[in-house]
Amino acid sequence: MPRNHVLPRAVLIGLVAVLAASAWGLSATSSREFCLSCHEMSPQAEEQRWSSHALSADKKPVACAECHLPPGFGPRFVAVKIYSGLKDAVMHFFLPDGSQPGGGLIRAELQPQARRFVDDDNCLRCHRDLYKDARGEQAVSELGKIAHDSYLGKNGQARSNCAGCHRNLAHLPVFDRRLDANRAFAERIRKELTLEQARAEQNPNEHNQKEEALP
Amino acid sequence: MAAKKKLLLFLALALALVGGFFLYISLAFPGSRCEAAKHPEAPEKYSDCLECHLKVTPMAAQDWRESKHGVLLVKCAVCHGLPDGKGTVPFAAKPGVREICARCHEPAMKQMVEKYGARLECESCHPHHQNPMHRKAFEAKKPSKTSF
């Protein structure tokens, strides 16, 4: 084989290998297990278990990536992946208390950043019709209709994206539990977490096992 | 010489890539869907701003309700005006200190000006948990409550 044919082929094979590896890498680093390999992310996951978004309509657990990464494998997905991935990884080593659950995160400051990258297309994947309620059965409430009209620009023009109006859908930091809009969610967390605590106090060993199994 | 040129070219390319990346991030994921927001029209609901706003801007609405203004029912429209512009003051997302606050707080503001000089960043002295207006109402440089 002439020498000048080997190089392009090697490059081509290399390119395919890199593409395959990155496709694998992109999906492997989008799983819930991967996110939870860092202790910082465990309070958010714990809260999500009691949220309205623990399970999807067909009773499957909702993965972190279903909200936090844009759908598909387009440029938006790749951009968020690189940006958030690098930021998370770098901050992981600079935060004061990275070994603790939730260690060192200033959640009030992370919320607006998270809202910015929660793509509306993610929400629309499950909530296709903005004039229906969460189960897609009945019409949305009157206030919901006005608000969604303003989101769509039919009546006024809202600044917020979905996550900007619908806050604390999956997570509820302590400082947001006072908010009226979160009453049901806060109640659920309070009840379930005290139940778990009581159970743990009765049987400390079981608690330890659970702690290990969680992240 | 050629090596140096190549290095420069490489550096320029890398810089352009990184710059392009951040440009894309800021364009594709802006902090707010539009600059010129417009309030939805629902005049029959304007008597109860709070009910709707507890859902569309939960933080701003609740901070108001827990503040002295909320407890004493200094209503939304007194500071913000009515969205259709028919209120006693023009509609504004960020009411001005001199135009609006001074209407009721002239004496207190005068006292403060005498003591501390003209300081318009009310929030820096009237602490958070008292929620004088909305928690961060006067941290002008923070992102607005209706941006996400």
XYZ file of C-alpha atoms in Angstrom:
363
model
C 0.000 0.000 0.000
C 1.448 3.402 -0.904
C 2.449 5.351 2.136
C 0.254 8.353 1.390
C -2.868 6.196 1.749
C -2.044 4.962 5.236
C -2.156 8.322 6.920
C -5.658 9.360 5.805
C -6.963 5.925 6.742
C -5.360 6.063 10.158
C -6.841 9.499 10.668
C -10.254 8.249 9.579
C -10.121 5.235 11.868
C -8.911 7.443 14.697
C -11.745 9.874 14.072
C -14.366 7.122 14.114
C -12.868 5.731 17.314
C -12.906 9.148 18.963
C -16.499 9.745 17.855
C -17.630 6.355 19.136
C -15.816 6.875 22.415
C -17.304 10.326 22.876
C -20.809 9.108 22.021
C -20.359 6.426 24.637
C -18.861 8.962 27.030
C -21.673 11.438 26.473
C -24.359 8.907 27.295
C -22.439 7.269 30.149
C -21.938 10.663 31.801
C -25.637 11.489 31.548
C -26.891 8.747 33.841
C -28.295 9.377 37.269
C -25.631 7.093 38.754
C -22.907 9.230 37.252
C -24.364 12.446 38.638
C -24.606 10.872 42.067
C -20.985 9.760 42.021
C -20.355 13.164 43.563
C -21.591 13.667 47.084
C -22.516 17.258 46.351
C -25.433 16.101 44.266
C -27.071 13.830 46.850
C -29.424 16.317 48.610
C -30.898 17.249 45.237
C -31.490 13.588 44.438
C -32.973 12.920 47.862
C -35.384 15.833 47.431
C -36.312 14.729 43.934
C -37.585 11.432 45.354
C -40.424 13.286 47.094
C -41.131 15.769 44.327
C -43.836 15.717 41.675
C -41.054 14.689 39.293
C -39.829 11.508 40.943
C -41.651 9.344 38.414
C -42.741 10.032 34.853
C -46.285 9.319 33.637
C -45.360 5.708 32.880
C -43.875 5.278 36.378
C -40.224 5.318 35.369
C -37.744 7.287 37.531
C -37.001 10.682 35.944
C -33.263 11.014 35.332
C -31.381 14.199 36.157
C -30.420 14.599 32.514
C -34.070 14.661 31.403
C -34.277 18.171 32.818
C -30.677 19.326 33.079
C -29.412 18.479 29.608
C -31.073 19.632 26.370
C -32.730 16.772 24.463
C -31.017 15.071 21.530
C -27.331 15.210 20.685
C -27.287 18.594 18.968
C -24.998 21.570 19.590
C -27.070 22.746 22.562
C -26.614 19.380 24.274
C -22.875 19.290 23.615
C -22.402 22.905 24.712
C -24.181 22.399 28.042
C -22.396 19.124 28.558
C -18.970 20.688 28.153
C -19.802 23.843 30.080
C -21.534 22.232 33.062
C -19.312 19.187 33.050
C -16.124 21.214 33.270
C -17.601 23.597 35.828
C -18.890 20.775 38.034
C -15.609 18.885 37.836
C -13.457 21.938 38.562
C -15.662 23.191 41.394
C -15.696 19.690 42.878
C -12.019 20.110 43.720
C -12.225 23.703 44.898
C -15.261 23.539 47.155
C -14.357 23.553 50.841
C -16.309 20.436 51.774
C -16.567 18.260 48.715
C -16.575 15.012 50.659
C -19.841 15.811 52.468
C -23.319 15.394 51.011
C -24.188 18.775 49.533
C -20.854 20.019 50.920
C -20.110 23.641 50.233
C -22.771 24.326 47.592
C -24.410 27.730 47.835
C -27.724 26.600 46.479
C -29.410 29.987 46.275
C -26.738 31.021 43.789
C -26.858 27.797 41.810
C -30.603 27.969 41.249
C -30.629 30.775 38.662
C -27.742 29.109 36.828
C -29.590 25.811 36.801
C -32.784 27.491 35.556
C -30.866 29.040 32.708
C -29.782 25.639 31.414
C -33.031 23.726 31.968
C -34.272 23.750 28.395
C -37.962 24.381 27.710
C -37.851 21.564 25.171
C -37.235 19.162 28.056
C -40.453 20.152 29.758
C -42.378 20.165 26.479
C -41.312 16.586 25.833
C -43.572 15.460 28.668
C -45.994 18.409 28.836
C -46.865 18.713 25.176
C -49.989 20.822 25.483
C -49.596 23.994 27.530
C -53.367 24.334 27.803
C -53.725 21.016 29.619
C -52.858 20.229 33.233
C -49.883 18.161 34.356
C -51.524 14.841 33.452
C -52.665 16.145 30.100
C -56.291 15.396 30.985
C -58.125 18.531 32.066
C -57.735 22.124 30.935
C -55.104 24.144 32.767
C -56.381 26.611 35.372
C -57.437 30.123 34.376
C -54.264 31.685 35.772
C -52.245 29.029 34.013
C -53.886 29.906 30.715
C -53.076 33.622 31.058
C -49.518 32.863 32.133
C -48.945 30.418 29.281
C -50.451 32.889 26.823
C -47.845 35.351 28.013
C -45.135 32.713 27.704
C -46.172 32.099 24.095
C -46.378 35.831 23.396
C -50.116 35.750 22.675
C -50.957 38.072 25.550
C -48.037 40.117 26.748
C -44.569 38.590 26.797
C -43.045 36.828 29.790
C -39.362 37.022 30.592
C -39.237 33.641 32.287
C -38.753 30.227 30.770
C -40.652 27.229 32.168
C -38.310 26.794 35.107
C -38.385 30.541 35.794
C -42.086 30.466 36.727
C -42.294 26.848 37.849
C -39.649 26.862 40.519
C -38.705 24.051 42.867
C -40.135 21.365 40.642
C -37.664 18.709 41.669
C -35.649 20.154 44.539
C -36.553 22.092 47.641
C -33.700 23.650 49.609
C -34.622 24.538 53.195
C -34.795 28.255 52.462
C -37.510 27.736 49.828
C -39.779 25.643 52.032
C -41.548 28.723 53.390
C -42.902 29.645 49.963
C -46.625 29.254 49.468
C -46.186 27.665 46.070
C -44.175 24.829 47.637
C -46.463 23.963 50.495
C -47.404 20.462 49.339
C -43.826 19.561 48.405
C -42.444 20.893 51.707
C -45.065 18.963 53.649
C -44.116 15.758 51.833
C -40.404 16.196 52.474
C -40.951 17.003 56.115
C -43.135 13.951 56.645
C -41.059 11.458 54.701
C -37.710 12.589 56.027
C -38.900 12.474 59.645
C -40.290 9.014 58.976
C -36.939 7.920 57.622
C -35.127 9.484 60.527
C -37.376 7.729 63.034
C -36.816 4.451 61.242
C -33.073 5.047 61.278
C -33.038 5.784 64.984
C -34.864 2.551 65.691
C -32.443 0.595 63.591
C -29.149 2.438 63.114
C -27.531 -0.352 61.098
C -30.187 -0.259 58.451
C -29.629 3.454 58.100
C -25.924 2.977 57.495
C -26.557 0.431 54.799
C -28.999 2.751 53.140
C -26.538 5.627 53.257
C -24.038 3.503 51.415
C -26.539 2.329 48.864
C -27.838 5.831 48.142
C -25.096 7.537 46.145
C 10.387 31.525 12.261
C 7.896 29.105 10.696
C 7.500 27.319 14.019
C 6.728 30.576 15.735
C 4.159 31.441 13.090
C 2.553 28.029 13.491
C 2.428 28.443 17.245
C 0.806 31.860 16.889
C -1.699 30.458 14.432
C -2.462 27.609 16.795
C -2.925 29.969 19.729
C -5.206 32.222 17.690
C -7.249 29.215 16.630
C -7.562 27.969 20.210
C -8.574 31.427 21.395
C -11.188 31.712 18.654
C -12.588 28.287 19.579
C -12.871 29.097 23.276
C -14.280 32.552 22.525
C -16.758 31.087 20.072
C -17.830 28.531 22.644
C -18.626 31.136 25.266
C -20.329 33.331 22.684
C -22.528 30.385 21.728
C -23.332 29.641 25.385
C -24.366 33.221 26.063
C -26.468 33.439 22.879
C -28.121 30.024 23.071
C -28.820 30.244 26.809
C -29.602 33.884 27.584
C -30.608 34.712 31.155
C -33.992 36.015 30.063
C -36.213 35.275 27.092
C -36.609 38.892 26.061
C -35.555 42.384 27.008
C -38.866 44.115 26.406
C -41.255 42.124 28.577
C -44.946 42.967 28.312
C -47.473 42.332 31.040
C -50.366 40.045 30.114
C -53.725 41.791 29.952
C -56.247 40.531 32.474
C -57.974 43.621 33.879
C -60.650 41.611 35.678
C -57.843 40.040 37.738
C -55.924 43.182 38.597
C -57.717 43.484 41.932
C -55.681 40.517 43.130
C -52.135 40.752 41.857
C -50.931 38.525 44.678
C -52.960 35.455 43.743
C -51.459 35.255 40.276
C -48.010 36.397 41.291
C -47.627 33.751 43.978
C -47.484 31.425 40.978
C -45.598 33.410 38.353
C -43.039 35.143 40.614
C -43.287 33.197 43.880
C -40.315 34.843 45.570
C -41.237 38.450 44.832
C -44.858 37.919 45.867
C -44.114 36.126 49.109
C -41.381 38.543 50.130
C -43.889 41.341 49.749
C -46.512 39.546 51.793
C -44.103 38.955 54.662
C -42.800 42.512 54.656
C -44.184 45.481 56.548
C -45.644 46.671 53.276
C -47.551 43.416 52.934
C -48.710 43.325 56.514
C -49.951 46.902 56.256
C -51.390 46.289 52.783
C -49.338 48.756 50.815
C -50.545 47.066 47.657
C -48.555 46.149 44.581
C -50.174 48.788 42.424
C -49.211 51.568 44.866
C -45.568 51.074 43.925
C -45.795 49.373 40.518
C -48.876 50.987 39.039
C -51.434 48.987 37.063
C -50.203 46.913 34.116
C -52.633 48.643 31.750
C -51.246 52.034 32.760
C -54.534 53.214 34.289
C -53.181 53.407 37.846
C -52.212 56.548 39.751
C -48.546 55.907 38.953
C -47.157 54.670 35.633
C -46.505 50.914 35.423
C -42.884 50.075 36.204
C -41.094 46.824 36.966
C -38.598 48.747 39.075
C -40.261 51.687 40.802
C -37.907 54.619 41.343
C -36.871 55.544 44.865
C -37.325 59.268 44.337
C -40.647 59.064 42.483
C -42.377 56.318 44.485
C -40.785 55.629 47.849
C -40.395 59.290 48.652
C -44.178 59.777 48.457
C -44.538 57.970 51.771
C -41.041 57.944 53.197
C -39.932 61.523 52.629
C -39.428 62.180 56.385
C -37.483 58.987 57.032
C -35.390 59.502 53.923
C -34.594 63.084 54.939
C -33.450 61.872 58.339
C -31.289 59.264 56.734
C -29.807 61.666 54.243
C -28.832 63.921 57.124
C -27.230 61.046 58.993
C -25.663 59.065 56.184
C -25.779 61.185 53.051
C -27.816 60.257 49.994
C -27.867 56.464 49.868
C -30.357 54.978 47.490
C -29.436 51.342 48.085
C -32.045 50.934 50.856
C -31.527 47.169 50.995
C -27.931 47.397 52.207
C -29.076 48.683 55.607
C -32.581 47.275 55.995
C -31.681 43.661 56.431
C -32.828 40.615 54.576
C -35.070 38.749 56.941
C -37.242 41.804 57.423
C -37.927 41.792 53.718
C -38.575 45.537 53.520
C -39.866 45.275 49.958
C -38.681 42.188 48.204
C -35.596 40.616 49.534
C -33.145 41.849 46.993
C -35.197 44.719 45.731
C -32.370 47.182 45.823
C -29.447 45.084 44.768
C -29.754 46.601 41.348
C -26.897 44.603 39.838
C -28.395 41.220 40.693
C -30.448 39.512 37.978
C -34.068 40.600 38.125
C -36.740 38.514 39.798
C -38.433 37.748 36.525
C -35.320 36.580 34.789
C -34.576 32.966 35.536
